[in-house]
Short mmCIF file of C-alpha atoms in Angstrom, two decimals:
data_model
loop_
_atom_site.label_atom_id
_atom_site.label_comp_id
_atom_site.label_asym_id
_atom_site.label_seq_id
_atom_site.Cartn_x
_atom_site.Cartn_y
_atom_site.Cartn_z
CA MET J 1 61.70 26.31 -54.79
CA THR J 2 63.03 28.89 -52.95
CA SER J 3 63.24 28.47 -48.93
CA GLY J 4 61.78 30.95 -46.76
CA VAL J 5 63.48 30.03 -44.22
CA ARG J 6 66.64 32.68 -43.45
CA LEU J 7 69.11 31.81 -41.04
CA ILE J 8 70.22 34.04 -38.56
CA ARG J 9 73.45 34.73 -37.08
CA ASN J 10 75.55 36.81 -34.13
CA ASP J 11 78.92 37.67 -33.94
CA GLN J 12 78.42 38.68 -30.57
CA LEU J 13 78.29 34.63 -29.35
CA ALA J 14 80.29 31.85 -30.10
CA GLN J 15 80.95 31.63 -33.45
CA VAL J 16 79.14 27.31 -33.75
CA GLU J 17 78.17 25.34 -36.91
CA TYR J 18 74.61 25.72 -36.89
CA ALA J 19 72.80 29.15 -36.80
CA TYR J 20 71.26 30.36 -33.24
CA ALA J 21 67.85 31.41 -35.00
CA ALA J 22 65.74 30.88 -38.03
CA THR J 23 63.06 33.19 -39.23
CA VAL J 24 60.86 32.92 -41.71
CA ASP J 25 58.12 35.46 -42.84
CA ALA J 26 54.10 34.95 -43.07
CA PRO J 27 52.03 33.39 -44.46
CA VAL J 28 54.28 29.21 -44.61
CA ARG J 29 53.35 26.37 -44.44
CA SER J 30 54.63 24.96 -41.42
CA ILE J 31 55.36 21.14 -41.43
CA TRP J 32 56.29 18.92 -38.05
CA VAL J 33 57.99 15.98 -39.00
CA ALA J 34 57.91 13.24 -36.00
CA GLY J 35 61.50 12.20 -35.09
CA ALA J 36 63.45 10.19 -37.44
CA CYS J 37 64.58 6.51 -37.00
CA PRO J 38 67.30 4.60 -38.40
CA LEU J 39 64.43 1.66 -39.39
CA ASP J 40 64.29 0.23 -42.66
CA LEU J 41 61.41 -0.76 -45.23
CA ASP J 42 60.76 -3.22 -43.01
CA GLY J 43 60.73 -1.16 -39.35
CA LYS J 44 63.75 -3.49 -38.25
CA THR J 45 66.24 -1.11 -36.82
CA VAL J 46 70.11 -0.91 -39.20
CA ALA J 47 73.01 -0.75 -38.33
CA VAL J 48 73.43 -1.80 -35.22
CA GLY J 49 75.99 -0.77 -32.83
CA ASP J 50 76.83 2.23 -34.86
CA TYR J 51 76.34 5.90 -34.22
CA ALA J 52 77.16 6.82 -37.71
CA GLY J 53 75.58 4.55 -40.06
CA GLN J 54 71.98 5.23 -37.96
CA ALA J 55 72.51 9.22 -38.27
CA HIS J 56 72.72 8.09 -42.14
CA GLN J 57 69.63 5.81 -42.10
CA VAL J 58 67.50 8.94 -40.19
CA MET J 59 68.62 11.18 -42.06
CA ARG J 60 67.68 9.66 -45.52
CA ASN J 61 64.24 8.87 -44.25
CA LEU J 62 64.39 12.64 -42.90
CA VAL J 63 64.96 12.98 -46.49
CA THR J 64 61.71 11.08 -46.96
CA ALA J 65 59.58 12.31 -44.96
CA LEU J 66 60.06 15.45 -45.88
CA GLU J 67 59.56 15.10 -49.42
CA GLY J 68 56.48 13.69 -48.14
CA ALA J 69 55.11 16.93 -47.35
CA GLY J 70 56.67 18.86 -50.37
CA ALA J 71 59.92 19.61 -48.46
CA SER J 72 63.14 19.52 -48.33
CA LEU J 73 66.34 20.08 -46.05
CA THR J 74 66.85 23.53 -46.78
CA ASP J 75 63.47 24.88 -46.22
CA LEU J 76 63.98 23.76 -41.92
CA VAL J 77 63.95 26.29 -39.15
CA LYS J 78 64.87 23.76 -36.54
CA THR J 79 65.85 20.13 -35.85
CA THR J 80 66.69 17.91 -32.65
CA VAL J 81 69.52 15.81 -32.78
CA TYR J 82 68.93 12.65 -30.21
CA VAL J 83 71.94 9.48 -29.44
CA ALA J 84 71.30 6.94 -26.77
CA SER J 85 74.54 7.58 -25.20
CA THR J 86 76.85 9.39 -22.26
CA ARG J 87 79.59 9.50 -24.56
CA GLN J 88 80.24 13.19 -25.99
CA GLU J 89 82.01 10.99 -28.68
CA ASP J 90 78.88 8.67 -29.69
CA LEU J 91 77.24 12.52 -30.11
CA VAL J 92 79.79 13.87 -32.71
CA LYS J 93 79.80 10.83 -34.88
CA ALA J 94 75.90 11.71 -35.08
CA TRP J 95 76.81 15.24 -35.27
CA GLN J 96 79.21 14.93 -38.51
CA VAL J 97 76.71 12.73 -40.39
CA TYR J 98 73.87 15.09 -39.52
CA ARG J 99 76.06 18.02 -40.52
CA GLU J 100 76.84 16.23 -43.95
CA TYR J 101 72.83 16.47 -45.28
CA MET J 102 72.77 19.68 -44.05
CA GLY J 103 75.46 21.41 -46.09
CA GLU J 104 75.41 25.21 -45.63
CA HIS J 105 71.90 25.00 -44.57
CA ASP J 106 73.31 25.21 -40.49
CA VAL J 107 69.54 25.49 -38.94
CA PRO J 108 68.93 25.76 -35.30
CA SER J 109 69.63 22.95 -33.46
CA THR J 110 70.27 20.86 -29.92
CA LEU J 111 72.33 17.69 -29.39
CA LEU J 112 71.36 15.57 -27.00
CA GLY J 113 72.72 12.80 -25.28
CA VAL J 114 69.79 10.38 -23.68
CA THR J 115 69.42 7.20 -22.22
CA VAL J 116 67.07 5.29 -24.23
CA LEU J 117 64.97 5.77 -27.20
CA GLY J 118 61.90 3.94 -28.58
CA TYR J 119 62.63 0.94 -31.23
CA SER J 120 65.33 -1.96 -30.05
CA ASP J 121 68.49 -1.20 -30.49
CA GLN J 122 68.12 2.84 -31.80
CA LEU J 123 70.68 5.07 -31.12
CA VAL J 124 70.17 8.04 -32.89
CA GLU J 125 66.71 10.56 -34.44
CA VAL J 126 66.16 13.20 -35.22
CA GLU J 127 63.08 15.50 -35.07
CA ALA J 128 62.30 18.81 -37.11
CA VAL J 129 60.06 22.04 -38.29
CA ALA J 130 59.85 22.98 -41.35
CA VAL J 131 58.17 25.74 -43.68
CA ILE J 132 57.78 26.16 -47.11
CA ALA J 133 55.55 28.86 -48.88
CA PRO J 134 51.74 27.72 -49.68
CA SER J 135 50.90 26.04 -52.85
#
């Protein structure tokens, strides 16, 4: 399936590892994905204390959630990456894993350090919006 997402870059802004905007031509089917969390199938938080380990589980769960809706990472138009830390290096650890999974599809994204996330021992969460051509 070819993605209908077009990533917009701008040489009048700092060159960063994500697009500043994304466009999608209508008609499309929109998919809003709840924040992907670092939970295993039993609902337990994995990789306690490990930002990168949790980010890997989060991204695997995001891929699975997207597949359930008939989409993939290349259909994403916007993401938000939440990291429970006040230390920039912890945010970077999670971001590096996120970038591994996203590859060349560097959608507009926001990376945030937050005080706490919803599950016990949770350090990372990624929420996303995707679009696909209607079937």
